[in-house]
Short mmCIF file of C-alpha atoms and ligand atoms in Angstrom, two decimals:
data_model
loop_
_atom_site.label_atom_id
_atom_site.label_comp_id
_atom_site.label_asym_id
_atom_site.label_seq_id
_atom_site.Cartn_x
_atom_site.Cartn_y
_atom_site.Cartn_z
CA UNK S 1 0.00 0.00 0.00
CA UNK S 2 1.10 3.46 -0.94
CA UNK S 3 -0.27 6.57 0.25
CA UNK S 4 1.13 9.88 -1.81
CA UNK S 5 0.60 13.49 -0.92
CA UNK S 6 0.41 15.42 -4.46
CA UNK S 7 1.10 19.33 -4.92
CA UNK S 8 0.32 21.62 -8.32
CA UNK S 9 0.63 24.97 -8.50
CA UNK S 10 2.23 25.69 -12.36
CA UNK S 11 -0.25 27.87 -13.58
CA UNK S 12 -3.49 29.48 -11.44
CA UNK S 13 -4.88 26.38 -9.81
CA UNK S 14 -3.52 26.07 -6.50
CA UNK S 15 -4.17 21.94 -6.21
CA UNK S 16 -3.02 19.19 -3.41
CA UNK S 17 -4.16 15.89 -3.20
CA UNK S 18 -3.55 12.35 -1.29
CA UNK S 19 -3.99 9.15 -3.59
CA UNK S 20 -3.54 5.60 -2.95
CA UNK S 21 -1.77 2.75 -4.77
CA UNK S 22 -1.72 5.46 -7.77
CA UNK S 23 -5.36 4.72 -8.51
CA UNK S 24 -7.70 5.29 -5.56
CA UNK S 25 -7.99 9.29 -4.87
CA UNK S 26 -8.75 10.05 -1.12
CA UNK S 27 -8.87 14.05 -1.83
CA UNK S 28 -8.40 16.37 -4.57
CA UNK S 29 -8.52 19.96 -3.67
CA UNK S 30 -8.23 22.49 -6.49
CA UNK S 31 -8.62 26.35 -4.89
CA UNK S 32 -8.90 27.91 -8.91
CA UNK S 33 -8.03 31.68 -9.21
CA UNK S 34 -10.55 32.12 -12.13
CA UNK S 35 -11.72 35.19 -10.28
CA UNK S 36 -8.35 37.22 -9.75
CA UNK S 37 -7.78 37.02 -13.34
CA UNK S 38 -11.05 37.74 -14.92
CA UNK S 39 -10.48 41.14 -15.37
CA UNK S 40 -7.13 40.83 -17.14
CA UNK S 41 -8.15 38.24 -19.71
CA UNK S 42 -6.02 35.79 -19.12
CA UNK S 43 -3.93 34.69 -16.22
CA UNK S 44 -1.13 37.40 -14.67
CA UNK S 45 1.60 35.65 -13.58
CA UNK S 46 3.07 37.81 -10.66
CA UNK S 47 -0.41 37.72 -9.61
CA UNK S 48 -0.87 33.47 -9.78
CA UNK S 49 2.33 33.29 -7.91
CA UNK S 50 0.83 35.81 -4.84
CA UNK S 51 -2.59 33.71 -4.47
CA UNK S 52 -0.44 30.14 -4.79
CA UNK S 53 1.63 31.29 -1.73
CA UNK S 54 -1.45 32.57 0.25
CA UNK S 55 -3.48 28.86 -0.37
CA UNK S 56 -1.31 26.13 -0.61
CA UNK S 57 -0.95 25.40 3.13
CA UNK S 58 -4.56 25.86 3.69
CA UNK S 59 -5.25 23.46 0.47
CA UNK S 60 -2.75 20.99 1.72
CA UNK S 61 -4.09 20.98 5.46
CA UNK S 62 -7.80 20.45 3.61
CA UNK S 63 -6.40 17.55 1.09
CA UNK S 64 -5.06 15.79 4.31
CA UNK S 65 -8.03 16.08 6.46
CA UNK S 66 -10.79 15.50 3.74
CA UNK S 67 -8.20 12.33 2.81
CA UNK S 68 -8.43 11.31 6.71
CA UNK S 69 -5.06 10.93 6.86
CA UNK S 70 -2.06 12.44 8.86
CA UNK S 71 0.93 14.13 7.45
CA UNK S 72 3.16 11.23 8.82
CA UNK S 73 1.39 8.44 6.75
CA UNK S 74 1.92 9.73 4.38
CA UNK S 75 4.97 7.55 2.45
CA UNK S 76 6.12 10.32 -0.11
CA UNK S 77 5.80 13.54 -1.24
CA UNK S 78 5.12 14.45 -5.08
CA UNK S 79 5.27 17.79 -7.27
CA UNK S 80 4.78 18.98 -10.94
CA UNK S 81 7.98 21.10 -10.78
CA UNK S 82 7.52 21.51 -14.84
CA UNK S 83 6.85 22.76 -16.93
CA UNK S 84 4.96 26.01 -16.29
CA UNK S 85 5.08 29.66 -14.87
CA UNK S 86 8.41 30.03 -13.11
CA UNK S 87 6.59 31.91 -10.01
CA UNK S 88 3.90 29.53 -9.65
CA UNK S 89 6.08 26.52 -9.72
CA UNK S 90 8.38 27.69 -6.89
CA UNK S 91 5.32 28.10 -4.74
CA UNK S 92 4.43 24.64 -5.00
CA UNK S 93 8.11 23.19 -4.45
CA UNK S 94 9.26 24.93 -2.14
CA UNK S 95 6.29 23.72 0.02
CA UNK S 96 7.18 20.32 -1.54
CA UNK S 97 10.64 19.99 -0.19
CA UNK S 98 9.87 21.99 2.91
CA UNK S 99 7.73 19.27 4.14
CA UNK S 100 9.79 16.51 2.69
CA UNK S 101 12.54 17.78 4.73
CA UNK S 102 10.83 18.41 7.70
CA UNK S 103 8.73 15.00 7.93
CA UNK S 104 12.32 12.97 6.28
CA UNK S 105 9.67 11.54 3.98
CA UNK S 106 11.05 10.78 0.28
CA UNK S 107 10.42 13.88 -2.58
CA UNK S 108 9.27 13.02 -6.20
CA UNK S 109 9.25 15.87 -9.14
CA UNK S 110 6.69 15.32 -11.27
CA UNK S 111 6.13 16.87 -15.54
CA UNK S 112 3.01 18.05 -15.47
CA UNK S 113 2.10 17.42 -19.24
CA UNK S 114 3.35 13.68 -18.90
CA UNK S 115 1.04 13.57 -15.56
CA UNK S 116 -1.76 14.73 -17.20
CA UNK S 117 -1.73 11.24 -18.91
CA UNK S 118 -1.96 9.69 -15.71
CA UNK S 119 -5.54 11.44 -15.28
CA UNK S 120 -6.98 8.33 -16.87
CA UNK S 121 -5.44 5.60 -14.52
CA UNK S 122 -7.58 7.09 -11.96
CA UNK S 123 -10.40 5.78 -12.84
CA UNK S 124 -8.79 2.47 -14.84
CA UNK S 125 -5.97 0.93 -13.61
CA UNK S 126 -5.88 -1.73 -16.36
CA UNK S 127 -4.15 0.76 -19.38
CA UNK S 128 -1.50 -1.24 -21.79
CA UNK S 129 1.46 0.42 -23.20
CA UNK S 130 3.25 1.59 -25.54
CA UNK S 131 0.72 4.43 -25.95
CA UNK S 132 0.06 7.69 -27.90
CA UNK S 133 -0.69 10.45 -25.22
CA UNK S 134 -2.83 13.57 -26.11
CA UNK S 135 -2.63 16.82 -24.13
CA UNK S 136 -4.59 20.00 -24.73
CA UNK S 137 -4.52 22.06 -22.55
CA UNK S 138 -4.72 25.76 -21.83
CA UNK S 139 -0.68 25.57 -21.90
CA UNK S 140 -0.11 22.65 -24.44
CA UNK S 141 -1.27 20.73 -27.76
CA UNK S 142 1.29 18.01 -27.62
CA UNK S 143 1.70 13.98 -28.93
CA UNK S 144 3.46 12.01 -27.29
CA UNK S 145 4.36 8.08 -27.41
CA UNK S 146 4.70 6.61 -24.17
CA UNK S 147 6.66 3.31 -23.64
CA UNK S 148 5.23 3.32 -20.45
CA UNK S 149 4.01 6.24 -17.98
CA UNK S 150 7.41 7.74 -17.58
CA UNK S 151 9.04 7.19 -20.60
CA UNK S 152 8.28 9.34 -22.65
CA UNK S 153 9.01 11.05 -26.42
CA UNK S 154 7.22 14.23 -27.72
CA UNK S 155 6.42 13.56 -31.42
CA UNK S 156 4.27 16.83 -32.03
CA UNK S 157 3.33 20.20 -30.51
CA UNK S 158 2.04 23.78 -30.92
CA UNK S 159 4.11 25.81 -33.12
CA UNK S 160 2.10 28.61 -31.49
CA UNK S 161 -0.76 28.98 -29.63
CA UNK S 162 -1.76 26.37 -27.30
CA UNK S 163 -5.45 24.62 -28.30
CA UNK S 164 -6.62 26.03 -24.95
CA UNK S 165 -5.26 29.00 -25.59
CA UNK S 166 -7.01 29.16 -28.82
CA UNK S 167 -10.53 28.61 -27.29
CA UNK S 168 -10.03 31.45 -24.81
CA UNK S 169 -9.32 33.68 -27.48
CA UNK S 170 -12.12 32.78 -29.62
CA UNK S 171 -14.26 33.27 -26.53
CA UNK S 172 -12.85 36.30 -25.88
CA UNK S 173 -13.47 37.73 -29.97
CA UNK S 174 -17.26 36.41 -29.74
CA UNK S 175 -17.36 38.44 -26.37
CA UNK S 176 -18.55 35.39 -24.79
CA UNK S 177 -16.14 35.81 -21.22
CA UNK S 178 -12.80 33.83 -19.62
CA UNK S 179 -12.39 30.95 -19.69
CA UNK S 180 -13.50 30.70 -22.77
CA UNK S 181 -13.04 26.76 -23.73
CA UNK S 182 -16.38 26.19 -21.86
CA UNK S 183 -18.29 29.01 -23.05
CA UNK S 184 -17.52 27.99 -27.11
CA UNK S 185 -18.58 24.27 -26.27
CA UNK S 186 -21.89 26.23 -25.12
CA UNK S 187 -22.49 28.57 -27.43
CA UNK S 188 -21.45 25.96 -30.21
CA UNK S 189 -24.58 23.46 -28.89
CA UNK S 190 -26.63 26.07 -30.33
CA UNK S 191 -25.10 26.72 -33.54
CA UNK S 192 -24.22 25.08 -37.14
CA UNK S 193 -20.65 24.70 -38.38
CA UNK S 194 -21.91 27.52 -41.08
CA UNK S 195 -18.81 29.04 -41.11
CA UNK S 196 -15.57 28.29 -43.68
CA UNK S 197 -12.80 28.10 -41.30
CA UNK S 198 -9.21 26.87 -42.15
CA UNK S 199 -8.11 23.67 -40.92
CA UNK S 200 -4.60 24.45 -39.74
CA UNK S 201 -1.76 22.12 -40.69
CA UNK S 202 1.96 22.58 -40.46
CA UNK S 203 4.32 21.73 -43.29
CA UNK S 204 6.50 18.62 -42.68
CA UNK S 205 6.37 15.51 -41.61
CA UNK S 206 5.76 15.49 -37.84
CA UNK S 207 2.26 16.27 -36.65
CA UNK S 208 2.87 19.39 -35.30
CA UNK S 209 -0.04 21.42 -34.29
CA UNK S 210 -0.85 25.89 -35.26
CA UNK S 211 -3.77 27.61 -33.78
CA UNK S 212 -3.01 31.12 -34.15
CA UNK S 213 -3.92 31.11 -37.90
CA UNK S 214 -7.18 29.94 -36.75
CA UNK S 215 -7.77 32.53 -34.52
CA UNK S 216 -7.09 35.75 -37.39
CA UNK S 217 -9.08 33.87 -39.56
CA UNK S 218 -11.79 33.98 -36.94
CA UNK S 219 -11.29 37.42 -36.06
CA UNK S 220 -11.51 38.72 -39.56
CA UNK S 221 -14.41 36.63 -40.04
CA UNK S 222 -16.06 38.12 -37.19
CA UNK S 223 -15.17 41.26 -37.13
CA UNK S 224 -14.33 42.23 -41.08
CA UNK S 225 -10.46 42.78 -42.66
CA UNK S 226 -9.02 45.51 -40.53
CA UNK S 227 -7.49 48.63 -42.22
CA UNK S 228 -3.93 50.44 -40.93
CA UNK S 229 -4.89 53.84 -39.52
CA UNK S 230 -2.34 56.04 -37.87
CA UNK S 231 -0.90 52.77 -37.06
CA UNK S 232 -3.81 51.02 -35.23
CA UNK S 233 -5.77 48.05 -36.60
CA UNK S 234 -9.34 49.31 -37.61
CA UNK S 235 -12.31 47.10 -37.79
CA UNK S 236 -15.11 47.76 -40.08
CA UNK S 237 -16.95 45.94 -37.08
CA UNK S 238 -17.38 44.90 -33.63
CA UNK S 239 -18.69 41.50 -32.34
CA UNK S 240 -21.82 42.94 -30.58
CA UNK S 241 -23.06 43.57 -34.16
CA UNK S 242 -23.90 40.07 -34.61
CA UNK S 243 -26.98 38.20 -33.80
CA UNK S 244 -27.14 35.67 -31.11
CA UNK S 245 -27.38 32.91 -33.81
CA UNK S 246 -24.24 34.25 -35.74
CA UNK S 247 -22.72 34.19 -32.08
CA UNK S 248 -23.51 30.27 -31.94
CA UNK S 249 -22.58 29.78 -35.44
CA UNK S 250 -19.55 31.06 -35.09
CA UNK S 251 -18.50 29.44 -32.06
CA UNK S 252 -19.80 25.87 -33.50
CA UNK S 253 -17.62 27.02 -36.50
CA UNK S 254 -14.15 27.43 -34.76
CA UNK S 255 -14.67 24.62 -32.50
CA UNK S 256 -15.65 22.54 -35.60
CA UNK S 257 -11.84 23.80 -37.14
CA UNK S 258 -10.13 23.22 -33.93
CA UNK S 259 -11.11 19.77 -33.24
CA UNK S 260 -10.92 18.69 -36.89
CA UNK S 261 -6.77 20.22 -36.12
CA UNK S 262 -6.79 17.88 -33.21
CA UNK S 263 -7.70 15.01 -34.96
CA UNK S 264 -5.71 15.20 -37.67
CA UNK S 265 -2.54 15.37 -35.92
CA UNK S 266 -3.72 11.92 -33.94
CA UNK S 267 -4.56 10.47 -37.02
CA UNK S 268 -1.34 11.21 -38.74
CA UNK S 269 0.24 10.23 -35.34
CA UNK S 270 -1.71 6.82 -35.21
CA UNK S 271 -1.03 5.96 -38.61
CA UNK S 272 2.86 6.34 -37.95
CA UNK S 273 3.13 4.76 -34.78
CA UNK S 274 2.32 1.09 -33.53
CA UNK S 275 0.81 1.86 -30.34
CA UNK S 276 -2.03 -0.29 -28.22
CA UNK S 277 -4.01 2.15 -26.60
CA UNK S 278 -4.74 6.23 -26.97
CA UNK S 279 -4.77 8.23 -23.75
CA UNK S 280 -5.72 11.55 -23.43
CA UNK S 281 -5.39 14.69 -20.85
CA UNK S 282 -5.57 18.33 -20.05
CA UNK S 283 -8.31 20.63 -20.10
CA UNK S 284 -9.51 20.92 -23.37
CA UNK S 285 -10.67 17.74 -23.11
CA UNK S 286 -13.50 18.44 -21.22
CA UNK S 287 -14.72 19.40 -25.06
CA UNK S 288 -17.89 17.57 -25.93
CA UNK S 289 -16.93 17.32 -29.52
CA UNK S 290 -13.24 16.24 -29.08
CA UNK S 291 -14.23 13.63 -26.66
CA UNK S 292 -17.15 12.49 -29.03
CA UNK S 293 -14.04 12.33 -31.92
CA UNK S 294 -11.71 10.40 -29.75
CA UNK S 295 -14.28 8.18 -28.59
CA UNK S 296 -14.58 7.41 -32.66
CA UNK S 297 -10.83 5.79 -32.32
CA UNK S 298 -11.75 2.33 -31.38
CA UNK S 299 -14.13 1.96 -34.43
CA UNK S 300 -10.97 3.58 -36.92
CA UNK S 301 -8.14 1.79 -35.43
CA UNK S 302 -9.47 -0.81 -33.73
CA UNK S 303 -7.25 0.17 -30.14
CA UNK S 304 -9.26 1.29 -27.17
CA UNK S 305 -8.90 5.10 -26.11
CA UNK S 306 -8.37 6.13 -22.51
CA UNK S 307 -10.02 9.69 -21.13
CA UNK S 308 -10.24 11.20 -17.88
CA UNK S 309 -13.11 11.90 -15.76
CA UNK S 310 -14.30 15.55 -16.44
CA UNK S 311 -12.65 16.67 -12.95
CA UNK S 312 -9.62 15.01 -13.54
CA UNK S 313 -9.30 17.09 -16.73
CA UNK S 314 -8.32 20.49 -15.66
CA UNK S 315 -5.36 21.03 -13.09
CA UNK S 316 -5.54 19.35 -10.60
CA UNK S 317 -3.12 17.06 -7.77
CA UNK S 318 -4.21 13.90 -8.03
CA UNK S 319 -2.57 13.12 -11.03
CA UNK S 320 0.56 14.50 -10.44
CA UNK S 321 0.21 12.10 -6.55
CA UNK S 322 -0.77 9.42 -9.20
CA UNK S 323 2.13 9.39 -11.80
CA UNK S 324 4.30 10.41 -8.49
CA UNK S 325 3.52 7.02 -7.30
CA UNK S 326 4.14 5.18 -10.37
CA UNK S 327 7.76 6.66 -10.02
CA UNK S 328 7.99 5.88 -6.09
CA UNK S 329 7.19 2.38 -6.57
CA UNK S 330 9.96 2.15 -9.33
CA UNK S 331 12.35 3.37 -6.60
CA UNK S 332 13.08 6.84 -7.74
CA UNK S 333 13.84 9.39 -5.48
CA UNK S 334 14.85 13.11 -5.57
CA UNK S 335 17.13 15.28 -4.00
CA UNK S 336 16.05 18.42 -1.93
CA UNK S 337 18.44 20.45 -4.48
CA UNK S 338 15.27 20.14 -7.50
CA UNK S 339 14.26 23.21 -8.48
CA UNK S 340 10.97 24.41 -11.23
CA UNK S 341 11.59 24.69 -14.70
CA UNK S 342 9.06 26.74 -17.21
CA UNK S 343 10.51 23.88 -20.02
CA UNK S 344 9.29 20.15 -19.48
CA UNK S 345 9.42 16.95 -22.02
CA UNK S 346 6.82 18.72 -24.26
CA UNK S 347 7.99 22.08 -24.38
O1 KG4 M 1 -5.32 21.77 -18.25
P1 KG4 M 1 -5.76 23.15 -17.95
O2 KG4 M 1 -6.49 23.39 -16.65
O3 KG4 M 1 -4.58 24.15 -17.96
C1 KG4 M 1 -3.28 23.96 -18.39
O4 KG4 M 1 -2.56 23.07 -17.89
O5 KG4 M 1 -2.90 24.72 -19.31
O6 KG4 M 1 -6.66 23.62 -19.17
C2 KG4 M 1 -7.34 24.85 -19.19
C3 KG4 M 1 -7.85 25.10 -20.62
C4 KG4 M 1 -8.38 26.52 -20.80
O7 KG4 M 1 -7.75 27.08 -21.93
C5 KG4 M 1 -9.87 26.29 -21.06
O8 KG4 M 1 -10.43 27.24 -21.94
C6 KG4 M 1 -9.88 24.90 -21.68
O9 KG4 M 1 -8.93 24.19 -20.92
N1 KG4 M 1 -11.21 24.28 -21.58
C7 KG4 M 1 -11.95 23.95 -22.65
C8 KG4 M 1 -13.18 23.44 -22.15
N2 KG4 M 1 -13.13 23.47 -20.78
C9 KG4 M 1 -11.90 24.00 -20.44
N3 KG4 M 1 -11.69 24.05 -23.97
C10 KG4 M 1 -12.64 23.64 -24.82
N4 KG4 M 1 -13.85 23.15 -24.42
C11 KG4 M 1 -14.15 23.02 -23.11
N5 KG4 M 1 -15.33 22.52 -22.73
ZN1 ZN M 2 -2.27 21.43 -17.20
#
């Protein structure tokens, strides 16, 4: 029996949880800063970093005792220490290695794009590898083919924008609000794919994702072809000009382009690759129409394809306690001297 204390803190969810055997979560507190950032449109760094200091002991202490457990049963300590916002990552080590050091209880760094692939093992523990591994997230559109959980080889990523990314600033053209990935998947329920959007594709031969054509293609689309004056972009209009329908349409439109983007770097990536199993992570895939396209797989390529709960698809700590185990049982170990690093296996 193993019992892991997990810690997240790279971007603006401040996130601790306590999982067992890598499978079997006990507590997963996320404290989300959705609310300081509103305003700005997108999250302020200096400002994540400030609100991770204030609430990761508190979301710790309430991880433990919604876990029932006690910090010395705890058998090891786990962090996503990559890749992410410099600030934010600090926070969440140094409270890592403070407490390893304090309770002499073994410390285990974590990627936090390979552990959202380990968002799916909590809620199946029987996956098969060698597997391709799917993460879009507000941060990351990346492929990668996993040997097994840890090994691990990035075979495509964003050239630009991340798919997340993308969604918030589509949201944030229609005027629909931040976060935006939730508000297009709304919006889009009530609309047609009317819309001729590119599909974006980068030249080469890896599957290698670009959103931010997408996006200009959207605003122009949306708004009309802008015109240089006195050096400022001028629109010929403004979003609030449209109907709610057009709204709808729209947003069905992009997400319709963004998925389709997301697919066909998986199927290029599945067609190149001998793998048994697809698993996926991060928070676009709370998407109703990428999970109904991944859920497709199976039928196409005759491979079953893995997906995490809907909670477990955002930040959170479980998963980073979860892959943190798989490397504690394999007997790794790390030194008090790790520090963060805004570059992981992905980026
Ligand atoms: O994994 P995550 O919490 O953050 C990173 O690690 O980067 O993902 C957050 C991203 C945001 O960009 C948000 O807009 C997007 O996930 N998202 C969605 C949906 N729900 C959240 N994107 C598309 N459709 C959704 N339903
Ligand atoms: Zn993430």
């Amino acid at each position: 029996m193993s019992l892991l204390l997990g810690i997240e803190s790279s971007c603006d969810e401040t996130a601790a949880s306590v999982v067992k055997d890598g499978h079997i979560v006990l507590s997963s507190i996320v404290a989300s800063q959705d609310e300081l950032h509103l305003e700005y449109g997108g999250v302020v760094p200096e400002i994540a970093s400030r609100a991770h200091m204030e609430r990761i002991l508190p979301v710790i202490q309430e991880a433990l005792k919604t876990a029932n457990v006690k910090l010395e049963d705890i058998d090891a300590i786990a962090v996503g220490n990559k890749p992410g916002l410099i600030g934010s990552l600090l926070v969440g080590v140094a409270a890592a290695k403070a407490l390893a050091w304090s309770l002499g209880k073994p410390l285990i760094s974590v990627d936090h794009v390979v552990a959202h692939l380990w968002a799916p093992h909590l809620s199946d523990a029987s996956i098969e590898y060698p597997a391709l591994g799917i993460v879009v997230s507000g941060g990351h559109t990346s492929l990668l083919l996993l040997e097994d959980p840890t090994r691990v080889t990035c075979i495509g990523k964003t050239i630009d924008d991340a798919a997340g990314e993308a969604f918030d600033k589509a949201a944030s053209i229609l005027q629909l609000g931040w976060p935006g990935g939730q508000r297009i998947d709304e919006a889009a329920a009530k609309g047609n794919p009317t819309y001729p959007l590119p599909r974006p594709k980068t030249k080469g031969n890896r599957p290698d994702f670009s959103f931010s054509g997408l996006k200009t293609a959207l605003l122009y689309g949306v708004r009309g072809t802008p015109t240089k004056i006195d050096g400022k972009m001028v629109f010929p209009r403004s979003a609030n000009e449209l109907n709610e329908q057009e709204i709808n349409d729209w947003a069905c439109s992009f997400q319709h382009a963004a998925v389709d983007a997301i697919m066909n770097g998986v199927y290029f990536a599945l067609s190149n690759n001998p793998v048994r199993c697809v698993i996926a992570g991060g928070g676009v895939l709370a998407n109703s129409l990428l999970r109904t396209k991944l859920k497709a797989i199976p039928e196409q390529f005759h491979i079953p394809v893995h997906l995490p709960e809907l909670t477990y698809c955002v930040d959170n700590a479980a998963m980073i306690a979860g892959l943190g185990t798989h490397l504690f049982m394999n007997g790794h170990r790390d030194s008090l001297s790790i520090t963060a690093s805004p570059r992981g296996i992905a980026s």
